[in-house]
C-alpha positions as YAML, in Angstrom:
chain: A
units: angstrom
residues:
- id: 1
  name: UNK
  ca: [84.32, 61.66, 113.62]
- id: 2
  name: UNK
  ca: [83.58, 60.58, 116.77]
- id: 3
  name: UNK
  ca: [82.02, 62.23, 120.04]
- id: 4
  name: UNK
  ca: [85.26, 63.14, 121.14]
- id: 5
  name: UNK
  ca: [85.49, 65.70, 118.97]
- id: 6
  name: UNK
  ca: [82.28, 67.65, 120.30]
- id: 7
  name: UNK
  ca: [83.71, 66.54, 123.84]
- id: 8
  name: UNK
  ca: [87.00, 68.50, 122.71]
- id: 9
  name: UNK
  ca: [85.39, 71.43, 121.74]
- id: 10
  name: UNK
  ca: [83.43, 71.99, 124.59]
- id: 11
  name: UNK
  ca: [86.44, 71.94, 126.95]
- id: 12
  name: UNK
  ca: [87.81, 74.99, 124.32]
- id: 13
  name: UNK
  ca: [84.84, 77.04, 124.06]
- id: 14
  name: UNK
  ca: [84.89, 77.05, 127.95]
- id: 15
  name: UNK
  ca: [88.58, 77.96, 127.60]
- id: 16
  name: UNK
  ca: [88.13, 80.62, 125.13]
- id: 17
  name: UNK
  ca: [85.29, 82.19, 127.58]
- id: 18
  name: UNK
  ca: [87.34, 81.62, 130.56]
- id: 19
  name: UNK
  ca: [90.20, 83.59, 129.43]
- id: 20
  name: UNK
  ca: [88.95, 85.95, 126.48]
- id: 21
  name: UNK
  ca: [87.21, 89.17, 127.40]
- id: 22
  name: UNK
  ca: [86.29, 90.06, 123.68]
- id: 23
  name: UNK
  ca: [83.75, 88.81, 121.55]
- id: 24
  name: UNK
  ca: [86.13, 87.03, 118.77]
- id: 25
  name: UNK
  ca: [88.23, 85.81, 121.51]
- id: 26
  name: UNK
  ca: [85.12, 84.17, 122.84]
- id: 27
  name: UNK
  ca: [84.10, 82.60, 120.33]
- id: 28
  name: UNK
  ca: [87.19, 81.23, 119.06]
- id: 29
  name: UNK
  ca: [87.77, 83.76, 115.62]
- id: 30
  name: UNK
  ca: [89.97, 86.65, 115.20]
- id: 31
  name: UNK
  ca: [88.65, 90.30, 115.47]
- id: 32
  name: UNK
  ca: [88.23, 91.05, 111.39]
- id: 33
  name: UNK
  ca: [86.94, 87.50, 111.12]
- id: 34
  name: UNK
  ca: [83.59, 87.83, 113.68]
- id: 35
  name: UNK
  ca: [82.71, 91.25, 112.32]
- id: 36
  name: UNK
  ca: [82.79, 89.91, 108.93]
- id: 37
  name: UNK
  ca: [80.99, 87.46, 109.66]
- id: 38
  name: UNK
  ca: [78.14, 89.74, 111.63]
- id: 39
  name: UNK
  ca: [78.19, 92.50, 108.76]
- id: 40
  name: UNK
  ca: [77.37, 90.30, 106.43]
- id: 41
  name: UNK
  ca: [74.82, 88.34, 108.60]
- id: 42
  name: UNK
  ca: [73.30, 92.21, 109.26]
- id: 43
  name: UNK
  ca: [72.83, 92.97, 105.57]
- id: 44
  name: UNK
  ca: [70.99, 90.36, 104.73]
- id: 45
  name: UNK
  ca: [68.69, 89.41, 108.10]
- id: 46
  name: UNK
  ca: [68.18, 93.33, 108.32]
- id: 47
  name: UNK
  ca: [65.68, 93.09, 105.32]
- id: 48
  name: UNK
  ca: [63.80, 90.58, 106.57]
- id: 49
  name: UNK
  ca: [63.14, 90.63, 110.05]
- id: 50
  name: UNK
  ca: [60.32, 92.46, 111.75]
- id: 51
  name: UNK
  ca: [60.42, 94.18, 115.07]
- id: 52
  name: UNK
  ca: [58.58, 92.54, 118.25]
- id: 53
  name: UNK
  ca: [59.43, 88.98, 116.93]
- id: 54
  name: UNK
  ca: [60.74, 86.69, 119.27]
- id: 55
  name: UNK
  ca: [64.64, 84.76, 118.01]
- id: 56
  name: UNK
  ca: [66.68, 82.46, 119.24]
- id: 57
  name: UNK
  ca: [70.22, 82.86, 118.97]
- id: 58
  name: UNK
  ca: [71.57, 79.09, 119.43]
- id: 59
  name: UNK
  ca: [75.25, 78.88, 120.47]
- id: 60
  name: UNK
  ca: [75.18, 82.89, 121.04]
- id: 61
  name: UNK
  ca: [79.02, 82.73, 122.81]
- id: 62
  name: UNK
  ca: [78.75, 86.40, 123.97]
- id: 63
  name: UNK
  ca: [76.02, 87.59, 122.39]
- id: 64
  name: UNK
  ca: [77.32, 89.47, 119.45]
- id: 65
  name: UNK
  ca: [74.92, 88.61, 117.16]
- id: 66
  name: UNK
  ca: [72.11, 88.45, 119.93]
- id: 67
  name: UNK
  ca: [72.49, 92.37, 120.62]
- id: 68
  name: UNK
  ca: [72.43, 93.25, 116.82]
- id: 69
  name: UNK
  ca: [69.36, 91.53, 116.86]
- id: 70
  name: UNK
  ca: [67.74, 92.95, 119.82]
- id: 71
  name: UNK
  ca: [68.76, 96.27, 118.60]
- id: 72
  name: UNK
  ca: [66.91, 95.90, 116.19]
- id: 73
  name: UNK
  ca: [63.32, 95.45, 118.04]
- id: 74
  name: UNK
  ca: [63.24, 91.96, 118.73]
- id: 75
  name: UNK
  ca: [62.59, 89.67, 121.41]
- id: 76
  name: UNK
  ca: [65.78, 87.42, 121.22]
- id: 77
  name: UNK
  ca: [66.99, 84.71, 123.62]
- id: 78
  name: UNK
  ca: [70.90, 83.48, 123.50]
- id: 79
  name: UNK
  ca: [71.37, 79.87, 124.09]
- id: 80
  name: UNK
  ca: [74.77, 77.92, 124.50]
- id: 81
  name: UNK
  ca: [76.41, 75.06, 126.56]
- id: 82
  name: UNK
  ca: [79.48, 77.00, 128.15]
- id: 83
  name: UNK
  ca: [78.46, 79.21, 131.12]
- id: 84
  name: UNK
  ca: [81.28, 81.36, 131.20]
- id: 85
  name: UNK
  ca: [80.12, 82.49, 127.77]
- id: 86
  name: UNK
  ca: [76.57, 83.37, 128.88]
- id: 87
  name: UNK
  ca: [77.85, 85.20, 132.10]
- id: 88
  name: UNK
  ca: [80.03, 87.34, 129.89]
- id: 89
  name: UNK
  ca: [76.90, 87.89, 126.99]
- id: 90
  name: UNK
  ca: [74.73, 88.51, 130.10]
- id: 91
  name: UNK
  ca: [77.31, 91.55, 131.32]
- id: 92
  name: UNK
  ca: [77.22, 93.05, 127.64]
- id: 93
  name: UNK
  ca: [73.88, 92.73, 127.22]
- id: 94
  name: UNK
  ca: [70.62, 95.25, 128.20]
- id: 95
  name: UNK
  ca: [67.98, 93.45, 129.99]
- id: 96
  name: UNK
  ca: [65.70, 92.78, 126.93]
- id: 97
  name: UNK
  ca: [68.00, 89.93, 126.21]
- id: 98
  name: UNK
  ca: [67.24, 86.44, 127.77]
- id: 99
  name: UNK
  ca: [69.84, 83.66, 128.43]
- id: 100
  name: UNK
  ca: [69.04, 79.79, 128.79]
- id: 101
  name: UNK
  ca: [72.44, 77.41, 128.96]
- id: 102
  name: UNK
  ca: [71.87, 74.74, 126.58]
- id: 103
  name: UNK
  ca: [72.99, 72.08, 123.66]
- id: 104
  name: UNK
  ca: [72.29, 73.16, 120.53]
- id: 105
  name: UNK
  ca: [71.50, 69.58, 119.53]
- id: 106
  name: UNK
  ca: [69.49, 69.22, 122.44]
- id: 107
  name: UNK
  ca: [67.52, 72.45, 122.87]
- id: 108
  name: UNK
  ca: [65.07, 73.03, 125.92]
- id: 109
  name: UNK
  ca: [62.62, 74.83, 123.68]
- id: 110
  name: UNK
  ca: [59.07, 75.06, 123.07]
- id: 111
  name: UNK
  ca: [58.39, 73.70, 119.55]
- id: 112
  name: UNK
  ca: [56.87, 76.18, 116.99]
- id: 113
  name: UNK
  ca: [57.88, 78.97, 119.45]
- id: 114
  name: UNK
  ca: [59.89, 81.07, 117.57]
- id: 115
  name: UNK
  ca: [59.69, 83.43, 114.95]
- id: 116
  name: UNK
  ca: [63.22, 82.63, 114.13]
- id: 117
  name: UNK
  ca: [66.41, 80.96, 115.07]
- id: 118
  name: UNK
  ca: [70.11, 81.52, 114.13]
- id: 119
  name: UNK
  ca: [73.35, 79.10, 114.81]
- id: 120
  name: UNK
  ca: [76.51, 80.85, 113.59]
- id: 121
  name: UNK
  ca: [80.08, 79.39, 114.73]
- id: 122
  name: UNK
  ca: [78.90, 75.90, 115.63]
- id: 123
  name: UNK
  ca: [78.32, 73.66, 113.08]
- id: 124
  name: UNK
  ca: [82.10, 73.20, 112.85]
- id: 125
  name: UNK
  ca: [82.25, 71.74, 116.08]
- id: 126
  name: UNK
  ca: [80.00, 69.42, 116.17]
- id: 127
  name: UNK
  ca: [79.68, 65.53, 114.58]
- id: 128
  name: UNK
  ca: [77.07, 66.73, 112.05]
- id: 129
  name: UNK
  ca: [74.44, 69.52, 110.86]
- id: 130
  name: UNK
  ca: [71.53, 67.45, 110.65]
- id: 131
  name: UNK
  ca: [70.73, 66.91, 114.56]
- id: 132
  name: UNK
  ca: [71.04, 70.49, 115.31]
- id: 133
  name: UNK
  ca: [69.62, 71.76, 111.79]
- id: 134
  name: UNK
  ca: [66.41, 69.51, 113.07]
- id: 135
  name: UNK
  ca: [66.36, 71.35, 116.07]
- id: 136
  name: UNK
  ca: [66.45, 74.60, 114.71]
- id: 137
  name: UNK
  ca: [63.80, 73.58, 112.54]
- id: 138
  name: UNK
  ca: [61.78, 72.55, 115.35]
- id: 139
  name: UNK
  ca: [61.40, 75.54, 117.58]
- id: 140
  name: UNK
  ca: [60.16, 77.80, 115.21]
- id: 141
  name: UNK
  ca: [56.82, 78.28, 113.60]
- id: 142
  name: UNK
  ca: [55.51, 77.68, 110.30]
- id: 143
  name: UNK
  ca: [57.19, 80.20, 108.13]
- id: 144
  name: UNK
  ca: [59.65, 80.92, 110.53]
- id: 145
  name: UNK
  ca: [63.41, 81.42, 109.57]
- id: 146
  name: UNK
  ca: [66.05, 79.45, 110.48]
- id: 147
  name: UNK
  ca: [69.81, 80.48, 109.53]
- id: 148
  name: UNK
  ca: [72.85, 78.22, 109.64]
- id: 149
  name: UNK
  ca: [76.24, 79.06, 108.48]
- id: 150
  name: UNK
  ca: [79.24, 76.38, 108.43]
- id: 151
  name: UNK
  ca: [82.63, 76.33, 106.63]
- id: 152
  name: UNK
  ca: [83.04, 75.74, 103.50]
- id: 153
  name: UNK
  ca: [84.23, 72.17, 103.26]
- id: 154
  name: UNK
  ca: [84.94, 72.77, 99.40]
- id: 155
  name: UNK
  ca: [87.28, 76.02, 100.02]
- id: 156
  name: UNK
  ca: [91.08, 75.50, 98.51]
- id: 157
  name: UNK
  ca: [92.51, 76.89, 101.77]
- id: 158
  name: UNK
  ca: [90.58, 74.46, 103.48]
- id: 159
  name: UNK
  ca: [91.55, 71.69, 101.59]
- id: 160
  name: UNK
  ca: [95.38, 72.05, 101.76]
- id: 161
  name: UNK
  ca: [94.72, 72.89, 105.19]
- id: 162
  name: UNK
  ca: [93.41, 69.30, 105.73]
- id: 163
  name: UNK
  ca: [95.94, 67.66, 102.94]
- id: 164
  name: UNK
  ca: [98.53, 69.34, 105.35]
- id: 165
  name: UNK
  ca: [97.51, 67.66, 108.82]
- id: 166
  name: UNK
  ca: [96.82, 64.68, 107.27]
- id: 167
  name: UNK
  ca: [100.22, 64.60, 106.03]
- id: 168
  name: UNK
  ca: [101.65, 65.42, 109.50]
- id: 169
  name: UNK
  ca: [99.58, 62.68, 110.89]
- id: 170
  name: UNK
  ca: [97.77, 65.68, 112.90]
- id: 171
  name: UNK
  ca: [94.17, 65.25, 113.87]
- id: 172
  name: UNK
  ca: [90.81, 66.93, 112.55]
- id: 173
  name: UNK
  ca: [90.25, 69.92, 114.74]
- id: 174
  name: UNK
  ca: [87.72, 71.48, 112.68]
- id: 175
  name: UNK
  ca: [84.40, 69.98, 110.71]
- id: 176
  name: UNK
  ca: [84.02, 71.43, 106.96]
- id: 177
  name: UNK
  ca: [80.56, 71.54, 105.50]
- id: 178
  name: UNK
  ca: [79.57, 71.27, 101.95]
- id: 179
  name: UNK
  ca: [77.14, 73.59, 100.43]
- id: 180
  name: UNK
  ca: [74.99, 70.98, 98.77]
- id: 181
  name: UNK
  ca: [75.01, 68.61, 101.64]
- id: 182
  name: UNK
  ca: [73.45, 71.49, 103.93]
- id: 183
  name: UNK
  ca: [71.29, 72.53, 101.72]
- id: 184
  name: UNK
  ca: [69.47, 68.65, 101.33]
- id: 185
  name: UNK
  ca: [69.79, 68.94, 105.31]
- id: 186
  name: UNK
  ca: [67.58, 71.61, 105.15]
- id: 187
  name: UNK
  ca: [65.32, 69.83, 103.29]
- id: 188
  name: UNK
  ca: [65.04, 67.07, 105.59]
- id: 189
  name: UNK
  ca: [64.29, 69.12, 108.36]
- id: 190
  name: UNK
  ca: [61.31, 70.38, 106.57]
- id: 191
  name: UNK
  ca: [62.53, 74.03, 105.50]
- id: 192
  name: UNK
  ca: [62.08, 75.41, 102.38]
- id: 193
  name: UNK
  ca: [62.84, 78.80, 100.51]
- id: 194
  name: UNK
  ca: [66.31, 77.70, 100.88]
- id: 195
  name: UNK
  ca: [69.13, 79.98, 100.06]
- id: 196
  name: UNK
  ca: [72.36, 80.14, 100.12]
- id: 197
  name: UNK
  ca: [75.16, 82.72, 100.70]
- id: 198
  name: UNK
  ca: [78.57, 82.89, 100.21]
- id: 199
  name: UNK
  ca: [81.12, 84.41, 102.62]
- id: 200
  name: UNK
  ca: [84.07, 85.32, 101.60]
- id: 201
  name: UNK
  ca: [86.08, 86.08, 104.19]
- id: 202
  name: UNK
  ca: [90.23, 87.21, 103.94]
- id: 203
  name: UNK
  ca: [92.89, 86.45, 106.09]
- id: 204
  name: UNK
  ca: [93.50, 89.18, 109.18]
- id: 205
  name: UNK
  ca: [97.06, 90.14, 107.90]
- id: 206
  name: UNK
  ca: [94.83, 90.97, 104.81]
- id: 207
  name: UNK
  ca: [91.69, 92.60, 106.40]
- id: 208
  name: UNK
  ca: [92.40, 95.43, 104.66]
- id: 209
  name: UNK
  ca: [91.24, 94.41, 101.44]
- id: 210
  name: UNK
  ca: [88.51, 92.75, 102.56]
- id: 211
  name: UNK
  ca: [85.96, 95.76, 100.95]
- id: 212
  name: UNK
  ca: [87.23, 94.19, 98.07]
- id: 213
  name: UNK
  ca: [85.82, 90.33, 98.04]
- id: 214
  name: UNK
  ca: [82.09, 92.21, 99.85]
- id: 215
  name: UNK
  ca: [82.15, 94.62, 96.73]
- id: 216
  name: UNK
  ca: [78.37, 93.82, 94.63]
- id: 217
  name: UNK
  ca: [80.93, 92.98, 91.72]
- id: 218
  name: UNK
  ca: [82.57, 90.12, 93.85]
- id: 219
  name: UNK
  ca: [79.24, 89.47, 95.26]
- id: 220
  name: UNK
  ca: [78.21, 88.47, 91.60]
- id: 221
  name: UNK
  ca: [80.93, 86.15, 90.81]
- id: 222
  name: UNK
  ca: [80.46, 84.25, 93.65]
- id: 223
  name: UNK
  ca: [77.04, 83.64, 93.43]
- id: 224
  name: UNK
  ca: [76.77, 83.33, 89.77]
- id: 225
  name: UNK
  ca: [79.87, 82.25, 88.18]
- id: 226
  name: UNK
  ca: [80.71, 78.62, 88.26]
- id: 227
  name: UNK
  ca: [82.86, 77.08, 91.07]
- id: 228
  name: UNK
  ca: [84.34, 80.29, 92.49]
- id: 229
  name: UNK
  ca: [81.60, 80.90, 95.51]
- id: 230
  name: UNK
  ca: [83.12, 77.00, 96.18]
- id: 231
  name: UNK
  ca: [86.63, 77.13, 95.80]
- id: 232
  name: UNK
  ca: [87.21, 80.26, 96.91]
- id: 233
  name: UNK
  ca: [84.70, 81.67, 99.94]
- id: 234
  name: UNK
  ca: [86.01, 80.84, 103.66]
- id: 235
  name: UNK
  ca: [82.54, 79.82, 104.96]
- id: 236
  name: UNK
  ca: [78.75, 80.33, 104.09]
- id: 237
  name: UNK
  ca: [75.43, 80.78, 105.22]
- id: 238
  name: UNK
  ca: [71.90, 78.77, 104.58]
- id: 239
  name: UNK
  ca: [68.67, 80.26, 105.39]
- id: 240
  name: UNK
  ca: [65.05, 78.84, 104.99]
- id: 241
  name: UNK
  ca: [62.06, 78.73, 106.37]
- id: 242
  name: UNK
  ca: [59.63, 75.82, 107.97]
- id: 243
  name: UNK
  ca: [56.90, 74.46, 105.89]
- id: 244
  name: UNK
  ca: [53.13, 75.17, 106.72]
- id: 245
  name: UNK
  ca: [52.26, 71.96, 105.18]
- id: 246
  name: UNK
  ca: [54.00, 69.57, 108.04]
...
Protein backbone atom coordinates (compact mmCIF):
# COMPACT_ATOMS: atom_id res chain seq x y z
CA UNK A 1 0.00 0.00 0.00
CA UNK A 2 1.50 2.90 -0.98
CA UNK A 3 1.04 6.76 -0.13
CA UNK A 4 -1.27 7.09 -2.78
CA UNK A 5 -3.75 5.58 -1.08
CA UNK A 6 -3.78 8.15 1.96
CA UNK A 7 -3.29 10.81 -0.96
CA UNK A 8 -6.69 9.28 -2.41
CA UNK A 9 -8.50 9.48 0.56
CA UNK A 10 -7.84 12.82 1.40
CA UNK A 11 -9.13 14.17 -1.93
CA UNK A 12 -12.62 12.02 -0.78
CA UNK A 13 -12.95 13.07 2.66
CA UNK A 14 -12.75 16.69 1.24
CA UNK A 15 -15.36 15.54 -1.27
CA UNK A 16 -17.61 13.96 1.15
CA UNK A 17 -17.43 17.40 3.31
CA UNK A 18 -17.75 19.48 0.32
CA UNK A 19 -20.94 18.06 -0.78
CA UNK A 20 -22.56 16.20 2.34
CA UNK A 21 -24.45 18.27 4.87
CA UNK A 22 -25.01 15.26 7.34
CA UNK A 23 -22.80 13.69 9.64
CA UNK A 24 -22.60 10.03 7.87
CA UNK A 25 -22.40 11.73 4.63
CA UNK A 26 -19.36 13.47 6.01
CA UNK A 27 -17.66 11.06 7.04
CA UNK A 28 -18.07 8.70 4.33
CA UNK A 29 -20.76 5.90 6.19
CA UNK A 30 -24.39 5.54 5.80
CA UNK A 31 -26.89 6.99 8.40
CA UNK A 32 -27.60 3.47 10.52
CA UNK A 33 -23.89 2.77 10.11
CA UNK A 34 -22.37 6.17 12.12
CA UNK A 35 -24.99 5.92 14.84
CA UNK A 36 -24.08 2.44 15.38
CA UNK A 37 -21.02 3.06 15.52
CA UNK A 38 -21.48 6.21 18.18
CA UNK A 39 -24.08 4.15 20.37
CA UNK A 40 -21.92 1.70 20.90
CA UNK A 41 -18.83 4.00 21.37
CA UNK A 42 -21.39 5.91 24.10
CA UNK A 43 -22.06 2.77 26.13
CA UNK A 44 -18.94 1.90 26.79
CA UNK A 45 -16.77 5.48 27.09
CA UNK A 46 -19.91 6.72 29.15
CA UNK A 47 -18.67 4.55 32.17
CA UNK A 48 -15.48 5.69 32.17
CA UNK A 49 -14.98 9.13 31.51
CA UNK A 50 -15.08 11.92 34.04
CA UNK A 51 -16.41 15.38 33.54
CA UNK A 52 -13.88 18.48 33.21
CA UNK A 53 -11.30 16.21 31.41
CA UNK A 54 -9.80 17.51 28.49
CA UNK A 55 -10.11 14.81 24.86
CA UNK A 56 -9.05 14.87 21.74
CA UNK A 57 -11.15 13.72 19.09
CA UNK A 58 -8.51 12.92 16.15
CA UNK A 59 -10.07 12.81 12.65
CA UNK A 60 -13.48 14.28 14.28
CA UNK A 61 -15.11 14.82 10.41
CA UNK A 62 -18.10 16.81 11.84
CA UNK A 63 -17.89 16.36 15.18
CA UNK A 64 -20.34 13.68 15.98
CA UNK A 65 -18.57 12.01 18.39
CA UNK A 66 -16.87 15.35 19.65
CA UNK A 67 -20.42 16.77 20.83
CA UNK A 68 -21.40 13.44 22.60
CA UNK A 69 -18.39 13.95 24.36
CA UNK A 70 -18.64 17.49 25.28
CA UNK A 71 -22.10 16.81 26.33
CA UNK A 72 -21.03 15.00 28.55
CA UNK A 73 -18.75 17.63 30.66
CA UNK A 74 -15.64 17.50 28.94
CA UNK A 75 -13.16 19.67 27.52
CA UNK A 76 -12.78 18.09 23.97
CA UNK A 77 -10.87 19.38 20.92
CA UNK A 78 -11.73 17.90 17.20
CA UNK A 79 -8.79 17.50 15.02
CA UNK A 80 -8.74 16.49 11.20
CA UNK A 81 -6.93 17.31 7.86
CA UNK A 82 -10.03 18.38 5.61
CA UNK A 83 -11.26 21.93 6.38
CA UNK A 84 -14.51 21.70 4.98
CA UNK A 85 -15.13 19.08 7.65
CA UNK A 86 -14.08 21.31 10.57
CA UNK A 87 -16.09 24.37 9.18
CA UNK A 88 -19.17 22.19 9.11
CA UNK A 89 -18.30 20.47 12.96
CA UNK A 90 -17.57 24.12 13.92
CA UNK A 91 -21.40 25.24 12.71
CA UNK A 92 -22.89 22.16 14.74
CA UNK A 93 -20.99 22.63 17.50
CA UNK A 94 -21.52 25.02 20.96
CA UNK A 95 -18.55 27.02 21.71
CA UNK A 96 -17.04 24.65 24.37
CA UNK A 97 -15.74 22.70 21.48
CA UNK A 98 -12.23 23.57 20.01
CA UNK A 99 -11.05 22.84 16.41
CA UNK A 100 -7.28 22.52 15.24
CA UNK A 101 -6.87 21.19 11.32
CA UNK A 102 -4.42 18.53 11.45
CA UNK A 103 -2.85 14.88 10.39
CA UNK A 104 -3.65 12.40 12.55
CA UNK A 105 -0.21 10.88 11.98
CA UNK A 106 1.28 14.08 12.45
CA UNK A 107 -0.53 15.76 15.34
CA UNK A 108 0.37 19.42 16.54
CA UNK A 109 -0.14 18.42 20.15
CA UNK A 110 1.36 18.90 23.40
CA UNK A 111 2.66 15.50 24.60
CA UNK A 112 1.09 14.09 27.86
CA UNK A 113 -1.67 16.73 27.38
CA UNK A 114 -4.60 14.89 27.32
CA UNK A 115 -6.72 13.03 29.44
CA UNK A 116 -7.81 11.11 26.47
CA UNK A 117 -7.87 10.71 22.77
CA UNK A 118 -10.24 8.93 20.30
CA UNK A 119 -9.68 8.11 16.32
CA UNK A 120 -12.83 6.49 14.91
CA UNK A 121 -13.24 6.22 10.92
CA UNK A 122 -9.58 6.61 10.04
CA UNK A 123 -7.51 3.88 10.43
CA UNK A 124 -8.98 2.51 7.18
CA UNK A 125 -7.58 5.15 5.28
CA UNK A 126 -4.45 5.34 6.08
CA UNK A 127 -1.02 3.07 5.19
CA UNK A 128 -0.94 1.71 8.77
CA UNK A 129 -2.15 1.96 12.59
CA UNK A 130 1.07 2.11 14.15
CA UNK A 131 2.18 5.85 13.19
CA UNK A 132 -1.04 7.28 14.25
CA UNK A 133 -1.66 4.68 17.23
CA UNK A 134 1.95 6.26 18.43
CA UNK A 135 0.56 9.49 18.22
CA UNK A 136 -2.39 8.93 20.06
CA UNK A 137 -0.34 7.41 22.57
CA UNK A 138 1.72 10.36 22.78
CA UNK A 139 -0.54 13.23 23.63
CA UNK A 140 -2.05 11.87 26.49
CA UNK A 141 -0.92 11.41 30.02
CA UNK A 142 0.03 8.57 32.00
CA UNK A 143 -3.12 6.64 32.50
CA UNK A 144 -4.80 8.36 29.93
CA UNK A 145 -7.14 6.52 27.39
CA UNK A 146 -6.68 6.19 24.02
CA UNK A 147 -9.48 4.48 21.71
CA UNK A 148 -8.99 3.23 18.17
CA UNK A 149 -11.47 1.39 16.15
CA UNK A 150 -10.62 -0.10 12.51
CA UNK A 151 -12.36 -2.74 10.33
CA UNK A 152 -12.25 -5.90 10.84
CA UNK A 153 -9.74 -7.27 8.37
CA UNK A 154 -10.86 -10.93 9.41
CA UNK A 155 -14.79 -10.27 8.70
CA UNK A 156 -16.30 -12.86 5.87
CA UNK A 157 -18.01 -9.91 4.15
CA UNK A 158 -14.84 -8.32 4.07
CA UNK A 159 -13.03 -10.98 2.71
CA UNK A 160 -15.22 -11.81 -0.35
CA UNK A 161 -15.40 -8.24 -0.65
CA UNK A 162 -11.61 -8.18 -1.34
CA UNK A 163 -11.60 -11.85 -3.17
CA UNK A 164 -14.17 -9.95 -5.42
CA UNK A 165 -12.00 -6.81 -6.54
CA UNK A 166 -9.16 -8.73 -6.74
CA UNK A 167 -10.85 -10.86 -9.14
CA UNK A 168 -12.04 -7.84 -11.18
CA UNK A 169 -8.56 -6.58 -11.18
CA UNK A 170 -10.15 -3.52 -9.06
CA UNK A 171 -7.94 -1.71 -6.63
CA UNK A 172 -7.84 -1.62 -2.65
CA UNK A 173 -10.02 1.26 -1.65
CA UNK A 174 -10.26 0.39 1.86
CA UNK A 175 -7.45 -0.86 4.63
CA UNK A 176 -8.76 -3.92 6.90
CA UNK A 177 -7.25 -4.30 10.33
CA UNK A 178 -6.75 -7.40 12.28
CA UNK A 179 -7.67 -7.61 15.85
CA UNK A 180 -4.45 -9.15 17.05
CA UNK A 181 -2.23 -7.01 14.98
CA UNK A 182 -3.81 -3.79 16.73
CA UNK A 183 -3.79 -5.01 19.75
CA UNK A 184 0.45 -5.74 19.68
CA UNK A 185 0.30 -2.05 18.13
CA UNK A 186 -0.96 -0.98 21.18
CA UNK A 187 1.59 -2.49 22.92
CA UNK A 188 4.27 -0.89 21.13
CA UNK A 189 3.03 2.37 21.67
CA UNK A 190 3.29 1.82 25.31
CA UNK A 191 -0.55 1.30 26.30
CA UNK A 192 -1.73 -1.18 28.38
CA UNK A 193 -5.17 -2.37 29.91
CA UNK A 194 -5.89 -3.23 26.44
CA UNK A 195 -9.30 -4.27 25.40
CA UNK A 196 -11.03 -5.08 22.79
CA UNK A 197 -14.61 -4.74 21.41
CA UNK A 198 -16.47 -6.11 18.84
CA UNK A 199 -18.88 -4.23 16.56
CA UNK A 200 -21.19 -5.80 14.88
CA UNK A 201 -22.67 -3.77 12.65
CA UNK A 202 -25.71 -4.91 9.81
CA UNK A 203 -26.22 -3.81 6.52
CA UNK A 204 -28.70 -0.49 6.13
CA UNK A 205 -31.36 -2.46 4.07
CA UNK A 206 -31.18 -4.53 7.36
CA UNK A 207 -30.96 -1.80 10.11
CA UNK A 208 -33.87 -2.99 11.39
CA UNK A 209 -32.62 -5.90 13.04
CA UNK A 210 -29.77 -4.47 14.16
CA UNK A 211 -31.23 -4.58 18.16
CA UNK A 212 -30.67 -7.97 17.44
CA UNK A 213 -26.62 -8.48 16.91
CA UNK A 214 -26.31 -5.32 20.17
CA UNK A 215 -28.64 -7.71 22.30
CA UNK A 216 -26.21 -8.80 25.80
CA UNK A 217 -26.92 -12.42 24.35
CA UNK A 218 -25.12 -11.53 20.98
CA UNK A 219 -22.83 -9.44 22.94
CA UNK A 220 -21.68 -12.78 24.65
CA UNK A 221 -21.05 -14.81 21.66
CA UNK A 222 -18.99 -12.46 20.21
CA UNK A 223 -16.79 -11.85 22.84
CA UNK A 224 -16.62 -15.26 24.22
CA UNK A 225 -17.30 -17.85 21.74
CA UNK A 226 -14.56 -18.83 19.42
CA UNK A 227 -14.10 -17.15 15.98
CA UNK A 228 -17.53 -15.52 15.67
CA UNK A 229 -16.52 -11.79 17.13
CA UNK A 230 -13.84 -12.47 13.91
CA UNK A 231 -15.70 -13.78 11.22
CA UNK A 232 -18.64 -12.20 11.72
CA UNK A 233 -18.43 -8.35 13.34
CA UNK A 234 -18.12 -5.44 10.59
CA UNK A 235 -15.45 -3.48 12.53
CA UNK A 236 -14.09 -3.12 16.20
CA UNK A 237 -12.77 -1.04 18.73
CA UNK A 238 -9.33 -1.10 20.98
CA UNK A 239 -8.98 0.89 24.02
CA UNK A 240 -5.99 1.21 26.52
CA UNK A 241 -4.34 3.30 28.45
CA UNK A 242 -0.52 4.82 28.60
CA UNK A 243 1.87 3.33 31.00
CA UNK A 244 3.16 5.32 34.12
CA UNK A 245 6.27 3.40 33.97
CA UNK A 246 7.67 5.04 30.47
Amino acid sequence: MSNSFEKAWRKRFEGFATYSEDDAGIAGWSSTGLATRLRQFASRWEKVASKGELWLDAGCGAGTYARLMAGQGTEVVGADYSLPSLQKARARGDQSLSWCKADVNHLPIKAGCCDGVICFGVTQALENSATVTQELSNVVRPGGQVWVDALNGWCLPHILERLLRWVRGRPVHLRYESHRNMKDIMKNAKLINIKLYWLPILPSRWSRYQWIVESRFASWVFNYVPLIGPLFCHAFIVHGERSFND
